[in-house]
Amino acid sequence: MQVHKLSYIRLWIAAMLSLALLIGALRPHAVTPAFAGGVRFKPGEIIVGLNLASGVTIADINATYGTSVLAILSPADGIYELTTPDTDMLAIIEQMGNDTRLKFAEPNYIGQSPEAD
């Protein structure tokens, strides 16, 4: 009887491990954060604020830098989340920093909750 019970336990463990591996394989891959100056951000994602007084559109910015819109964060303020082409995102942000059509351009930082006391 003891040997029979161990077989079921082994079978149950094998089934649970298989299920865990299947769930892990089906789960969408999380974005591995990148670091710049010790701060985490999502690679390939930039947050920009348009200088609306300049008359620029997000299509103009995308055409200039090869970016595309991931999300419209605040349409009234001209704030967008962009994705970059397979080039150096930090170099694109540096170029955008000199573009007077933009108020700001920064990596999509990953915020963290403050530690509890």
C-alpha positions as YAML, in Angstrom:
chain: A
units: angstrom
residues:
- id: 1
  name: MET
  ca: [0.00, 0.00, 0.00]
- id: 2
  name: GLN
  ca: [2.86, 2.39, 0.83]
- id: 3
  name: VAL
  ca: [4.52, 1.91, -2.59]
- id: 4
  name: HIS
  ca: [1.22, 2.54, -4.35]
- id: 5
  name: LYS
  ca: [0.73, 5.80, -2.39]
- id: 6
  name: LEU
  ca: [4.27, 6.98, -3.32]
- id: 7
  name: SER
  ca: [3.51, 6.40, -7.01]
- id: 8
  name: TYR
  ca: [0.51, 8.71, -6.81]
- id: 9
  name: ILE
  ca: [2.54, 11.34, -4.97]
- id: 10
  name: ARG
  ca: [5.27, 11.21, -7.63]
- id: 11
  name: LEU
  ca: [2.66, 11.40, -10.39]
- id: 12
  name: TRP
  ca: [1.00, 14.39, -8.68]
- id: 13
  name: ILE
  ca: [4.35, 16.19, -8.28]
- id: 14
  name: ALA
  ca: [5.23, 15.56, -11.94]
- id: 15
  name: ALA
  ca: [1.82, 16.89, -13.02]
- id: 16
  name: MET
  ca: [2.21, 20.04, -10.90]
- id: 17
  name: LEU
  ca: [5.72, 20.69, -12.26]
- id: 18
  name: SER
  ca: [4.46, 20.24, -15.82]
- id: 19
  name: LEU
  ca: [1.60, 22.63, -15.15]
- id: 20
  name: ALA
  ca: [3.95, 25.22, -13.68]
- id: 21
  name: LEU
  ca: [6.25, 25.00, -16.71]
- id: 22
  name: LEU
  ca: [3.28, 25.34, -19.06]
- id: 23
  name: ILE
  ca: [1.96, 28.39, -17.25]
- id: 24
  name: GLY
  ca: [5.43, 29.95, -17.29]
- id: 25
  name: ALA
  ca: [5.76, 29.33, -21.02]
- id: 26
  name: LEU
  ca: [2.36, 30.86, -21.79]
- id: 27
  name: ARG
  ca: [2.83, 33.92, -19.59]
- id: 28
  name: PRO
  ca: [3.67, 37.07, -21.58]
- id: 29
  name: HIS
  ca: [7.30, 37.98, -21.21]
- id: 30
  name: ALA
  ca: [7.87, 40.89, -18.87]
- id: 31
  name: VAL
  ca: [10.02, 43.77, -20.03]
- id: 32
  name: THR
  ca: [13.43, 43.58, -18.46]
- id: 33
  name: PRO
  ca: [14.16, 47.01, -17.07]
- id: 34
  name: ALA
  ca: [17.28, 48.87, -18.12]
- id: 35
  name: PHE
  ca: [19.33, 51.14, -15.92]
- id: 36
  name: ALA
  ca: [20.77, 54.59, -16.44]
- id: 37
  name: GLY
  ca: [22.40, 56.30, -13.52]
- id: 38
  name: GLY
  ca: [20.90, 53.71, -11.17]
- id: 39
  name: VAL
  ca: [17.32, 54.46, -12.29]
- id: 40
  name: ARG
  ca: [15.19, 51.75, -13.92]
- id: 41
  name: PHE
  ca: [13.28, 52.35, -17.16]
- id: 42
  name: LYS
  ca: [11.57, 50.34, -19.88]
- id: 43
  name: PRO
  ca: [13.96, 49.83, -22.79]
- id: 44
  name: GLY
  ca: [12.77, 51.31, -26.07]
- id: 45
  name: GLU
  ca: [10.07, 53.49, -24.49]
- id: 46
  name: ILE
  ca: [10.19, 57.29, -24.31]
- id: 47
  name: ILE
  ca: [7.78, 59.79, -22.77]
- id: 48
  name: VAL
  ca: [7.60, 63.09, -24.65]
- id: 49
  name: GLY
  ca: [5.77, 66.35, -24.15]
- id: 50
  name: LEU
  ca: [5.05, 68.39, -27.25]
- id: 51
  name: ASN
  ca: [5.61, 72.13, -27.31]
- id: 52
  name: LEU
  ca: [2.06, 72.81, -28.53]
- id: 53
  name: ALA
  ca: [2.88, 76.47, -29.22]
- id: 54
  name: SER
  ca: [5.25, 75.33, -31.97]
- id: 55
  name: GLY
  ca: [2.39, 73.71, -33.92]
- id: 56
  name: VAL
  ca: [4.12, 70.33, -33.95]
- id: 57
  name: THR
  ca: [2.14, 67.11, -34.14]
- id: 58
  name: ILE
  ca: [3.12, 63.70, -32.83]
- id: 59
  name: ALA
  ca: [3.25, 62.55, -36.46]
- id: 60
  name: ASP
  ca: [5.98, 65.15, -37.09]
- id: 61
  name: ILE
  ca: [8.02, 63.83, -34.15]
- id: 62
  name: ASN
  ca: [7.54, 60.21, -35.24]
- id: 63
  name: ALA
  ca: [8.66, 61.09, -38.76]
- id: 64
  name: THR
  ca: [11.79, 62.83, -37.47]
- id: 65
  name: TYR
  ca: [12.93, 60.14, -35.01]
- id: 66
  name: GLY
  ca: [11.40, 56.95, -36.41]
- id: 67
  name: THR
  ca: [9.31, 56.47, -33.28]
- id: 68
  name: SER
  ca: [5.70, 55.34, -32.98]
- id: 69
  name: VAL
  ca: [2.96, 56.00, -30.45]
- id: 70
  name: LEU
  ca: [2.37, 53.36, -27.77]
- id: 71
  name: ALA
  ca: [-0.11, 55.43, -25.75]
- id: 72
  name: ILE
  ca: [-1.59, 58.90, -25.56]
- id: 73
  name: LEU
  ca: [-1.03, 59.86, -21.93]
- id: 74
  name: SER
  ca: [-2.52, 63.36, -21.94]
- id: 75
  name: PRO
  ca: [-3.86, 64.60, -25.28]
- id: 76
  name: ALA
  ca: [-4.67, 68.09, -23.97]
- id: 77
  name: ASP
  ca: [-1.06, 68.52, -22.80]
- id: 78
  name: GLY
  ca: [0.52, 66.72, -25.77]
- id: 79
  name: ILE
  ca: [2.13, 63.97, -23.69]
- id: 80
  name: TYR
  ca: [2.78, 60.64, -25.42]
- id: 81
  name: GLU
  ca: [4.45, 57.33, -24.76]
- id: 82
  name: LEU
  ca: [6.57, 56.36, -27.76]
- id: 83
  name: THR
  ca: [8.49, 53.30, -28.81]
- id: 84
  name: THR
  ca: [11.87, 53.68, -30.48]
- id: 85
  name: PRO
  ca: [13.36, 51.79, -33.41]
- id: 86
  name: ASP
  ca: [16.12, 49.30, -32.75]
- id: 87
  name: THR
  ca: [18.68, 52.01, -32.14]
- id: 88
  name: ASP
  ca: [20.14, 53.63, -29.05]
- id: 89
  name: MET
  ca: [17.16, 55.01, -27.15]
- id: 90
  name: LEU
  ca: [19.30, 57.24, -24.95]
- id: 91
  name: ALA
  ca: [20.88, 58.82, -28.05]
- id: 92
  name: ILE
  ca: [17.40, 59.55, -29.44]
- id: 93
  name: ILE
  ca: [16.41, 61.16, -26.14]
- id: 94
  name: GLU
  ca: [19.54, 63.30, -26.26]
- id: 95
  name: GLN
  ca: [18.64, 64.47, -29.79]
- id: 96
  name: MET
  ca: [15.07, 65.16, -28.68]
- id: 97
  name: GLY
  ca: [16.40, 67.25, -25.80]
- id: 98
  name: ASN
  ca: [17.72, 69.75, -28.36]
- id: 99
  name: ASP
  ca: [14.45, 69.82, -30.34]
- id: 100
  name: THR
  ca: [12.52, 73.02, -29.58]
- id: 101
  name: ARG
  ca: [9.30, 71.33, -30.72]
- id: 102
  name: LEU
  ca: [9.42, 69.25, -27.53]
- id: 103
  name: LYS
  ca: [9.06, 70.40, -23.93]
- id: 104
  name: PHE
  ca: [10.74, 67.23, -22.67]
- id: 105
  name: ALA
  ca: [11.80, 63.71, -23.62]
- id: 106
  name: GLU
  ca: [12.74, 61.07, -21.06]
- id: 107
  name: PRO
  ca: [12.88, 57.31, -20.63]
- id: 108
  name: ASN
  ca: [9.72, 55.59, -19.45]
- id: 109
  name: TYR
  ca: [10.87, 55.29, -15.84]
- id: 110
  name: ILE
  ca: [9.66, 52.42, -13.69]
- id: 111
  name: GLY
  ca: [8.33, 53.83, -10.45]
- id: 112
  name: GLN
  ca: [8.47, 52.01, -7.16]
- id: 113
  name: SER
  ca: [6.31, 52.34, -4.10]
- id: 114
  name: PRO
  ca: [8.12, 53.87, -1.16]
- id: 115
  name: GLU
  ca: [9.20, 51.45, 1.51]
- id: 116
  name: ALA
  ca: [6.93, 51.22, 4.53]
- id: 117
  name: ASP
  ca: [8.22, 52.37, 7.89]
...
